[in-house]
XYZ file of N, CA, C and O in Angstrom:
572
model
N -9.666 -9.451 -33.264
C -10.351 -10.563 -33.899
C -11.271 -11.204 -32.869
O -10.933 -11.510 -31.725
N -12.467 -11.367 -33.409
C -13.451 -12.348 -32.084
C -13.331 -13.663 -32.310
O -12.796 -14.234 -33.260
N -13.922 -14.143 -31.270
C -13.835 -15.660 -31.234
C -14.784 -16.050 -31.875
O -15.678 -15.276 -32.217
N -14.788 -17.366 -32.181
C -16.021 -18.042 -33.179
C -16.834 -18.286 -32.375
O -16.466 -18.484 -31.217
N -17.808 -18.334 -32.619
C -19.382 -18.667 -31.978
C -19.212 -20.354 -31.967
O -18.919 -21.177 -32.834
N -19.577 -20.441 -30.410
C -19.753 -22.152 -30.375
C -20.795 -22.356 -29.504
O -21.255 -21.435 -28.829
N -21.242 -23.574 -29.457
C -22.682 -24.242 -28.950
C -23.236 -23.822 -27.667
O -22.641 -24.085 -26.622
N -24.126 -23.309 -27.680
C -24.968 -22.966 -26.536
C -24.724 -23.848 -25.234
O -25.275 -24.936 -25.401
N -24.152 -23.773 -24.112
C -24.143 -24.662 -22.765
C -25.275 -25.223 -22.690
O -26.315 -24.607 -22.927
N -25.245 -26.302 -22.395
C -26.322 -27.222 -21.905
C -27.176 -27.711 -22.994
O -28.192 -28.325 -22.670
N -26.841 -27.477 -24.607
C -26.966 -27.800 -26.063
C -27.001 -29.235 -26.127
O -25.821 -29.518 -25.916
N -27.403 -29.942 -26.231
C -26.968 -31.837 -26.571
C -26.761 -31.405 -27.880
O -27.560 -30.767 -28.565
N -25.173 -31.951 -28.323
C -25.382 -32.534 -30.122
C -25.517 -33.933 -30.189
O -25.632 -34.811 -29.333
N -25.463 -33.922 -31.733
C -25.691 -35.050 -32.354
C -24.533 -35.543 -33.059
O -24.069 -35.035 -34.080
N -24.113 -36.509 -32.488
C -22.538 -36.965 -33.714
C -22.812 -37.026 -35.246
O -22.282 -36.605 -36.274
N -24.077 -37.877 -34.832
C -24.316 -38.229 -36.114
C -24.699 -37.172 -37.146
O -24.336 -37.451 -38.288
N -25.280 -36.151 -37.011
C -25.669 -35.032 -37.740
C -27.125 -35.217 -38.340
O -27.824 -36.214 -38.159
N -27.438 -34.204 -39.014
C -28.634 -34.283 -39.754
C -28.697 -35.837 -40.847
O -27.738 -36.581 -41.050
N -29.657 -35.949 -41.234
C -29.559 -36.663 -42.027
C -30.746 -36.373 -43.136
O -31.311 -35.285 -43.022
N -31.217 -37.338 -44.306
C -31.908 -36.879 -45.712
C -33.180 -36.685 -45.367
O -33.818 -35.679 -45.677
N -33.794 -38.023 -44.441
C -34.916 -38.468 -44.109
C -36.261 -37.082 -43.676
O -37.340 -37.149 -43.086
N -35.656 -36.170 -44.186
C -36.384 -34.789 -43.400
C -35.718 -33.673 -42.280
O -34.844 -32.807 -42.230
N -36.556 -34.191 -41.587
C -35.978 -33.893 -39.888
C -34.745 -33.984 -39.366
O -34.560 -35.186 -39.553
N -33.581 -33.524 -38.752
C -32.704 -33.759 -38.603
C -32.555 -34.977 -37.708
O -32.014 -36.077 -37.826
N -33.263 -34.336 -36.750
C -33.240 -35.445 -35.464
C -34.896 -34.968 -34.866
O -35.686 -34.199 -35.413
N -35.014 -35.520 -33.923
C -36.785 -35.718 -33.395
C -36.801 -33.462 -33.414
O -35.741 -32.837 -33.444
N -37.798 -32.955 -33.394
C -37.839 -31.663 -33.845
C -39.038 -31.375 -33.041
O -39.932 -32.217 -32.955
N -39.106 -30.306 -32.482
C -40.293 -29.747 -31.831
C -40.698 -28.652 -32.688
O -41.322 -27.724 -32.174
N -40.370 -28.628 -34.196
C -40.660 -27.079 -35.096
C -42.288 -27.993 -35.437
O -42.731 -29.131 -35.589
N -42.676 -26.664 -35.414
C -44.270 -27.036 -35.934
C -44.239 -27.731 -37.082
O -43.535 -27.323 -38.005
N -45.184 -29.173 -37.236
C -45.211 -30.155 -38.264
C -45.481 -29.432 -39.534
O -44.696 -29.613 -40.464
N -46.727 -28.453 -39.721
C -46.798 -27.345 -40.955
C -45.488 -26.727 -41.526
O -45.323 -26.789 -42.744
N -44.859 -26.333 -41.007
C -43.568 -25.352 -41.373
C -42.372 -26.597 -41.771
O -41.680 -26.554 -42.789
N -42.289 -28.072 -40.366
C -41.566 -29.184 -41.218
C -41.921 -29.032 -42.374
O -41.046 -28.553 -43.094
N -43.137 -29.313 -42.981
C -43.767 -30.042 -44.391
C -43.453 -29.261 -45.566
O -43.361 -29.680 -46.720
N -43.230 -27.559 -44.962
C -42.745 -26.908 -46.103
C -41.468 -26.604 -46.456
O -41.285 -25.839 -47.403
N -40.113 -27.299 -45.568
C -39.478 -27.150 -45.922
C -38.430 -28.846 -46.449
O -38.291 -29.993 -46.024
N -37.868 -27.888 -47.731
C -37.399 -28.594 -49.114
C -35.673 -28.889 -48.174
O -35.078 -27.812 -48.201
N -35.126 -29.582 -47.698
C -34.144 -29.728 -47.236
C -32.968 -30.525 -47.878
O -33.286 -31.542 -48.494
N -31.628 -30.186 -47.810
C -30.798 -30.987 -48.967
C -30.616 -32.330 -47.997
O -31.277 -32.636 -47.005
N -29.424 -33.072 -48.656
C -29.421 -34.240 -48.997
C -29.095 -34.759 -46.983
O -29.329 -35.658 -46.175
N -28.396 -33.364 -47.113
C -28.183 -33.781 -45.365
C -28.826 -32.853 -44.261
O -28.447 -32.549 -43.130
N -29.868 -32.537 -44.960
C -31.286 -32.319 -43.519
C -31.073 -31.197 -43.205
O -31.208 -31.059 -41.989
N -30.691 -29.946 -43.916
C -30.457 -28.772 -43.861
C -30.723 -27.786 -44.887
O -30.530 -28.020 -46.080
N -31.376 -26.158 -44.227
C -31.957 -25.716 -44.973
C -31.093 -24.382 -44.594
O -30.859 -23.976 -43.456
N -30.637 -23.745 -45.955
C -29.803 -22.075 -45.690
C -30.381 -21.274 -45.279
O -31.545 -21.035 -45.600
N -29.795 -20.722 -44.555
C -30.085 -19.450 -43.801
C -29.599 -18.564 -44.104
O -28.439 -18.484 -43.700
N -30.081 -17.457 -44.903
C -29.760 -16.111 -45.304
C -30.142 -15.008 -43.834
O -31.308 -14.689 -43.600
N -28.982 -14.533 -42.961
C -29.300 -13.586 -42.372
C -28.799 -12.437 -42.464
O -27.607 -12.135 -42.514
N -29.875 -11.655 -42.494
C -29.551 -9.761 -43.147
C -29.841 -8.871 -41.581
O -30.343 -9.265 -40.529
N -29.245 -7.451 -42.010
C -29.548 -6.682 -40.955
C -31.148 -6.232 -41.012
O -31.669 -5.951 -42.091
N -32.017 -6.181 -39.529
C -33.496 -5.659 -39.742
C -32.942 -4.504 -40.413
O -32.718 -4.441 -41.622
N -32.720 -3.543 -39.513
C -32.346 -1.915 -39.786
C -32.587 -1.831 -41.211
O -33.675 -1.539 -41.708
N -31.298 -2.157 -41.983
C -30.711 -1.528 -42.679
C -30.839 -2.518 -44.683
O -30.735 -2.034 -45.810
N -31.112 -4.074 -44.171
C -31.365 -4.756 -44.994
C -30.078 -5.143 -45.405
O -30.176 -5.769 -46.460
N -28.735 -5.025 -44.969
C -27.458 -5.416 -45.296
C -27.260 -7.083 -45.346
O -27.695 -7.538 -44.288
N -26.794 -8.050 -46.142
C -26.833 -9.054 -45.560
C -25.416 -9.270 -45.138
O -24.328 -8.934 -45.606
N -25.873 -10.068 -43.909
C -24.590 -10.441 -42.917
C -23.656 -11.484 -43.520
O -22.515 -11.413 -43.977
N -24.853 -12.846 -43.308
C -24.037 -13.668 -43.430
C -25.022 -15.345 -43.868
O -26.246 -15.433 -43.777
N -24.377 -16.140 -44.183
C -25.110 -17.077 -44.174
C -24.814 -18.831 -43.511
O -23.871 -19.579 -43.771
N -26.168 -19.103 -42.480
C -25.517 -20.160 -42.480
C -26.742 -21.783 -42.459
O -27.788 -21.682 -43.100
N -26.517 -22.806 -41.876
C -27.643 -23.496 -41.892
C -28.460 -24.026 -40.917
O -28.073 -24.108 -39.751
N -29.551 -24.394 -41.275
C -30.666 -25.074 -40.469
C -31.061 -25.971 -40.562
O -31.385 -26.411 -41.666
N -31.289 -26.990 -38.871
C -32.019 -28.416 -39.699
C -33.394 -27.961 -38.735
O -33.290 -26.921 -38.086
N -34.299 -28.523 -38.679
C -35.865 -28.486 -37.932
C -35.558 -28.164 -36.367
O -36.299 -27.520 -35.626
N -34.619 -28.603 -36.108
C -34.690 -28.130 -34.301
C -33.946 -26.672 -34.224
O -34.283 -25.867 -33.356
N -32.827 -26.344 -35.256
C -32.571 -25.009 -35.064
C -33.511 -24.330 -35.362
O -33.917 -23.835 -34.311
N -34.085 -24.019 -36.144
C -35.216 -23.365 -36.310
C -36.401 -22.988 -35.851
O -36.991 -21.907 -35.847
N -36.784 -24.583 -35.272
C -37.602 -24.500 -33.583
C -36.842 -23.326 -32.724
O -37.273 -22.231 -32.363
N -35.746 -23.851 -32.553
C -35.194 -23.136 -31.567
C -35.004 -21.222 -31.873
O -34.798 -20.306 -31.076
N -35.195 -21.231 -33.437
C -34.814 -19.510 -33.236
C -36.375 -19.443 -33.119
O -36.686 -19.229 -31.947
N -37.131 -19.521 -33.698
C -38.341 -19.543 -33.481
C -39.109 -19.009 -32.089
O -39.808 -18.030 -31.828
N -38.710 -19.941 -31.477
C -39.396 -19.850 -30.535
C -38.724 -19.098 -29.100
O -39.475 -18.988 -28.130
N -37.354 -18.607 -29.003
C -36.310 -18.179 -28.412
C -36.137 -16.931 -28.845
O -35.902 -16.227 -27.862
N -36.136 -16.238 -29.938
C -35.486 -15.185 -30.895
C -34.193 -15.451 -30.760
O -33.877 -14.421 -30.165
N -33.531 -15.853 -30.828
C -32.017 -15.811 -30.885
C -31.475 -16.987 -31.553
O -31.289 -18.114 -31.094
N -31.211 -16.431 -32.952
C -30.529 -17.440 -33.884
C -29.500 -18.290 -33.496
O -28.409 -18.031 -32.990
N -30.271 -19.872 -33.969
C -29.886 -20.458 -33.298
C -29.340 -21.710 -35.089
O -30.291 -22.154 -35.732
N -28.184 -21.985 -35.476
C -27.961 -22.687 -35.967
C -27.112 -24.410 -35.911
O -26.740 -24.968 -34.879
N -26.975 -24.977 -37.398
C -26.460 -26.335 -37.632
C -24.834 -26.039 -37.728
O -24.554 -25.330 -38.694
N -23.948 -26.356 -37.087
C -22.732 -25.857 -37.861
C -22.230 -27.810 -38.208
O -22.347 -28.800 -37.486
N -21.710 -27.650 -39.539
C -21.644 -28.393 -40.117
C -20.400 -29.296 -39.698
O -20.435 -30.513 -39.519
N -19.189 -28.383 -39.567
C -17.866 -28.682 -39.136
C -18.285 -29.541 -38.062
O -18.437 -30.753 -38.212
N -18.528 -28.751 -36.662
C -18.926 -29.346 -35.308
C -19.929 -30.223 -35.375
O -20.036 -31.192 -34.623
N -20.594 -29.970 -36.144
C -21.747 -31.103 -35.717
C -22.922 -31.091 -34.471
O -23.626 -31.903 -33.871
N -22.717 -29.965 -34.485
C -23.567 -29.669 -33.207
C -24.201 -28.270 -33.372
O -23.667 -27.579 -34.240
N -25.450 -27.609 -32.570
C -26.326 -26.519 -32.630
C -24.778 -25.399 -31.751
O -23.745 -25.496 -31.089
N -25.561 -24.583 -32.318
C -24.622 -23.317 -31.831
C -25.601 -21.732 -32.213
O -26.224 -21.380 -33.215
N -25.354 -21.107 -30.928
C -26.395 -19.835 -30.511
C -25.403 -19.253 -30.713
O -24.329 -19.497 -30.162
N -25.756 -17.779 -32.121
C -24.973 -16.919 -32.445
C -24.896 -15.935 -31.570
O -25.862 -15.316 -31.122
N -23.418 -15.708 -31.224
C -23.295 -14.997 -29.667
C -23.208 -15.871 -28.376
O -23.306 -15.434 -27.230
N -23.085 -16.672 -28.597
C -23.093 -17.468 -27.369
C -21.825 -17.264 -26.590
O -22.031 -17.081 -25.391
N -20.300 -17.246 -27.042
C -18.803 -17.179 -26.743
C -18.326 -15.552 -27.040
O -17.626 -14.837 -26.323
N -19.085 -15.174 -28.614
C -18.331 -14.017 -28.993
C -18.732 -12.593 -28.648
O -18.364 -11.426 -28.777
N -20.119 -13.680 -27.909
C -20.947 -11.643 -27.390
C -21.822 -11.004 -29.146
O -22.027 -9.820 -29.412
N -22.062 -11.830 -29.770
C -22.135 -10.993 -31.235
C -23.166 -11.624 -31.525
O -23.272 -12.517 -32.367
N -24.469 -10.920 -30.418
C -25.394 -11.691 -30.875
C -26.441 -11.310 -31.832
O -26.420 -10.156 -32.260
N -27.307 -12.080 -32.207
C -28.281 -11.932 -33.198
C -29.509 -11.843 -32.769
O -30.046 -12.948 -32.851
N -30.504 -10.696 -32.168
C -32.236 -11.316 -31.774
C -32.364 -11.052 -33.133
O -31.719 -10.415 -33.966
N -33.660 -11.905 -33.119
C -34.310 -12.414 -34.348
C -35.416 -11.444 -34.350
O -35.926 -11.269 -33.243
N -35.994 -10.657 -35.499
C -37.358 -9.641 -35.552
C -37.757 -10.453 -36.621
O -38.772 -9.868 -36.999
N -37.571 -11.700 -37.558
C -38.494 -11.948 -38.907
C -37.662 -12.895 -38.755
O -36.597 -12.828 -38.142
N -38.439 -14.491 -39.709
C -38.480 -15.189 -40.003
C -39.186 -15.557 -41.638
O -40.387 -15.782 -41.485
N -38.824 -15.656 -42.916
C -39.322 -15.933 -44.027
C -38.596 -16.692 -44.664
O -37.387 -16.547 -44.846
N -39.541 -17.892 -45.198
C -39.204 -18.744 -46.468
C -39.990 -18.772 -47.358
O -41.203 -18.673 -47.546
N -38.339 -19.052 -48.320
C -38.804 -18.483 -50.098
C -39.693 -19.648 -50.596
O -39.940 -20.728 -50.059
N -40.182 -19.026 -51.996
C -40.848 -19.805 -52.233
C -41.227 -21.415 -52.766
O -42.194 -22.160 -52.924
N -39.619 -21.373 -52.931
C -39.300 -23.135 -53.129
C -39.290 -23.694 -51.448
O -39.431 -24.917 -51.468
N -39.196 -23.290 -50.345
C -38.812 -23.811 -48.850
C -37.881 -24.297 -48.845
O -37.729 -25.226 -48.052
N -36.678 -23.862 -49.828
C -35.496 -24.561 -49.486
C -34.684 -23.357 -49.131
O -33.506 -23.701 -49.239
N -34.752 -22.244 -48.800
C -34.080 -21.177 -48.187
C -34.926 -20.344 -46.893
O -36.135 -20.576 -46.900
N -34.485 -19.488 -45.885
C -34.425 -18.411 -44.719
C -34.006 -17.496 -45.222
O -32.878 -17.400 -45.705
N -34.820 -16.695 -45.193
C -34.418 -15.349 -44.763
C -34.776 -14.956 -43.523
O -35.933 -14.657 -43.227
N -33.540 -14.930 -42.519
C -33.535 -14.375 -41.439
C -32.736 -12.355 -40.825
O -31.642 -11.832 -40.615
N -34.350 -11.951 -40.804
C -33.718 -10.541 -40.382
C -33.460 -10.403 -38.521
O -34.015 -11.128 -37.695
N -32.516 -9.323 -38.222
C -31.909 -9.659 -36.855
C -31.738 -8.320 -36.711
O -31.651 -7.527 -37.648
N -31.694 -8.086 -35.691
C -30.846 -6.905 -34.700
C -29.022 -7.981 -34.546
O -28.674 -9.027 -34.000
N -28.409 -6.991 -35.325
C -26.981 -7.582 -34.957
C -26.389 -6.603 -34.206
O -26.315 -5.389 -34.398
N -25.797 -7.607 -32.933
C -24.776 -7.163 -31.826
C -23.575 -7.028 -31.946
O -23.029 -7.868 -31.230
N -22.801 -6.373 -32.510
C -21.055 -6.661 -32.783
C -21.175 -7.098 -34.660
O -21.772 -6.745 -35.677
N -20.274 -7.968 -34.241
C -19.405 -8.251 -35.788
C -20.497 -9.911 -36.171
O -20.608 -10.788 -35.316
N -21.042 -9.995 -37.297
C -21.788 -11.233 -37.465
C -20.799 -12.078 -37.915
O -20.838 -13.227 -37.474
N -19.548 -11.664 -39.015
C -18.530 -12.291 -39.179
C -17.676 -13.231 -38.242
O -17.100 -12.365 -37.583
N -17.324 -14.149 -37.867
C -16.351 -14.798 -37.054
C -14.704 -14.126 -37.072
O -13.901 -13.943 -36.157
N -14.615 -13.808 -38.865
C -13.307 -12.505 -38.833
C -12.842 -11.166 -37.933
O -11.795 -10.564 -37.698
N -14.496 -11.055 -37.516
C -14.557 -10.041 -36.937
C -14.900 -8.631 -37.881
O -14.524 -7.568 -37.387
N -15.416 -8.595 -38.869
C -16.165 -8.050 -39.917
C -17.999 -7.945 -39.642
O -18.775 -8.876 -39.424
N -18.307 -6.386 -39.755
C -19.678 -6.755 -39.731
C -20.259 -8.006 -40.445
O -20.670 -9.020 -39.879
N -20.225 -7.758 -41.837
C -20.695 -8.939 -42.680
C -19.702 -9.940 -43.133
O -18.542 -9.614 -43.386
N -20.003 -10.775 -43.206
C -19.189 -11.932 -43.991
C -18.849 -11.811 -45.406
O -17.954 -12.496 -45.901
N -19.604 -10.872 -46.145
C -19.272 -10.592 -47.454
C -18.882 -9.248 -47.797
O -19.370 -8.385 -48.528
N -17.528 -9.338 -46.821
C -16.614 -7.869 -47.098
C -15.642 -8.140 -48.644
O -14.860 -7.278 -49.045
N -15.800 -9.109 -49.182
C -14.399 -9.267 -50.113
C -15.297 -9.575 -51.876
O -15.850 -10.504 -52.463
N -14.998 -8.293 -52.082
C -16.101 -8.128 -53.825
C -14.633 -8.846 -54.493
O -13.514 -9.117 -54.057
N -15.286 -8.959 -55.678
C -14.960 -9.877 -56.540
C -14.973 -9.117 -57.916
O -16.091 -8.751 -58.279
N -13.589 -8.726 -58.999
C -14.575 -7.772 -60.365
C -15.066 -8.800 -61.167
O -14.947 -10.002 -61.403
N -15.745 -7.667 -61.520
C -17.166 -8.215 -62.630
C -16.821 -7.145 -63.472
O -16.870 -5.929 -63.291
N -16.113 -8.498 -65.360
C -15.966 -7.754 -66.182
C -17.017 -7.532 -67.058
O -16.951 -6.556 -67.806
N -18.067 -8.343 -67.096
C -19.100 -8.323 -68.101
C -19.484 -6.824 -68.604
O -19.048 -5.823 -68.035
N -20.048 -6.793 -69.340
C -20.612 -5.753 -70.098
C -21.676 -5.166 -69.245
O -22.542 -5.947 -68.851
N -21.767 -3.686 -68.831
C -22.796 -3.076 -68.422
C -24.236 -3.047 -68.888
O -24.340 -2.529 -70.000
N -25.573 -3.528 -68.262
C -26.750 -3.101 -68.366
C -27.041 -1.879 -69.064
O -26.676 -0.725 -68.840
N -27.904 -2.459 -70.112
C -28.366 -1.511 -70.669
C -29.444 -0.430 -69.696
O -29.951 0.565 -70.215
């Protein structure tokens, strides 16, 4: 089992967390890319990250304006974790890291799609993906 990914050394958080007002906290992400993104109630925008390769998706997690600066401009996904309250660089503890090859938002700006070169397991379970556990689906088959 790997360890969970926790905050980049030398990271400042924020107790307080994101908040509605936009921006999480002061943001160095380009003011254009702020303006397009649609953020919920607490200053965060999902992050869908898939494999480049292969198009598998990993896993998902969130962003406020400075993580995003930060994968941006770093390649190395860099997220909000909600629990902690603080930024955290995937791979930072578990070795399971993520460089970043693409960056896209949909067309409402309230979602990422982030594609990656994944290092190890993106799961914290220790599972490539986070969505190892299907679910049946009784509905009626497509015509």
């Amino acid at each position: 089992m790997s360890v969970p990914d926790s905050p980049a050394i030398g990271v400042p958080s924020d107790p307080s967390g994101p908040v509605a007002s936009g921006s999480a906290r002061p943001s160095r992400l380009d003011a254009a890319i702020a303006a397009r993104l649609r953020r919920t109630a607490d200053g965060l925008v999902a992050a869908v990250v898939r494999a480049h390769d292969s198009g598998e998706v990993l896993m998902v997690a969130w962003m406020d304006d400075e993580a995003l600066h930060r994968t941006l401009t770093t390649g190395r996904a860099t997220y909000w974790s909600r629990s902690r309250r603080e930024y955290w660089v995937k791979g930072a503890t578990s070795g399971h890291h993520q460089y970043v090859r693409s960056v896209a938002l949909d067309c409402d700006g309230d979602a990422l799609l982030i594609s990656v070169d994944q290092v190890g397991a993106a799961c914290h379970t220790g599972h490539r993906t986070c969505f190892y556990t299907e679910l049946p689906v009784t509905a009626p088959e497509a015509l």
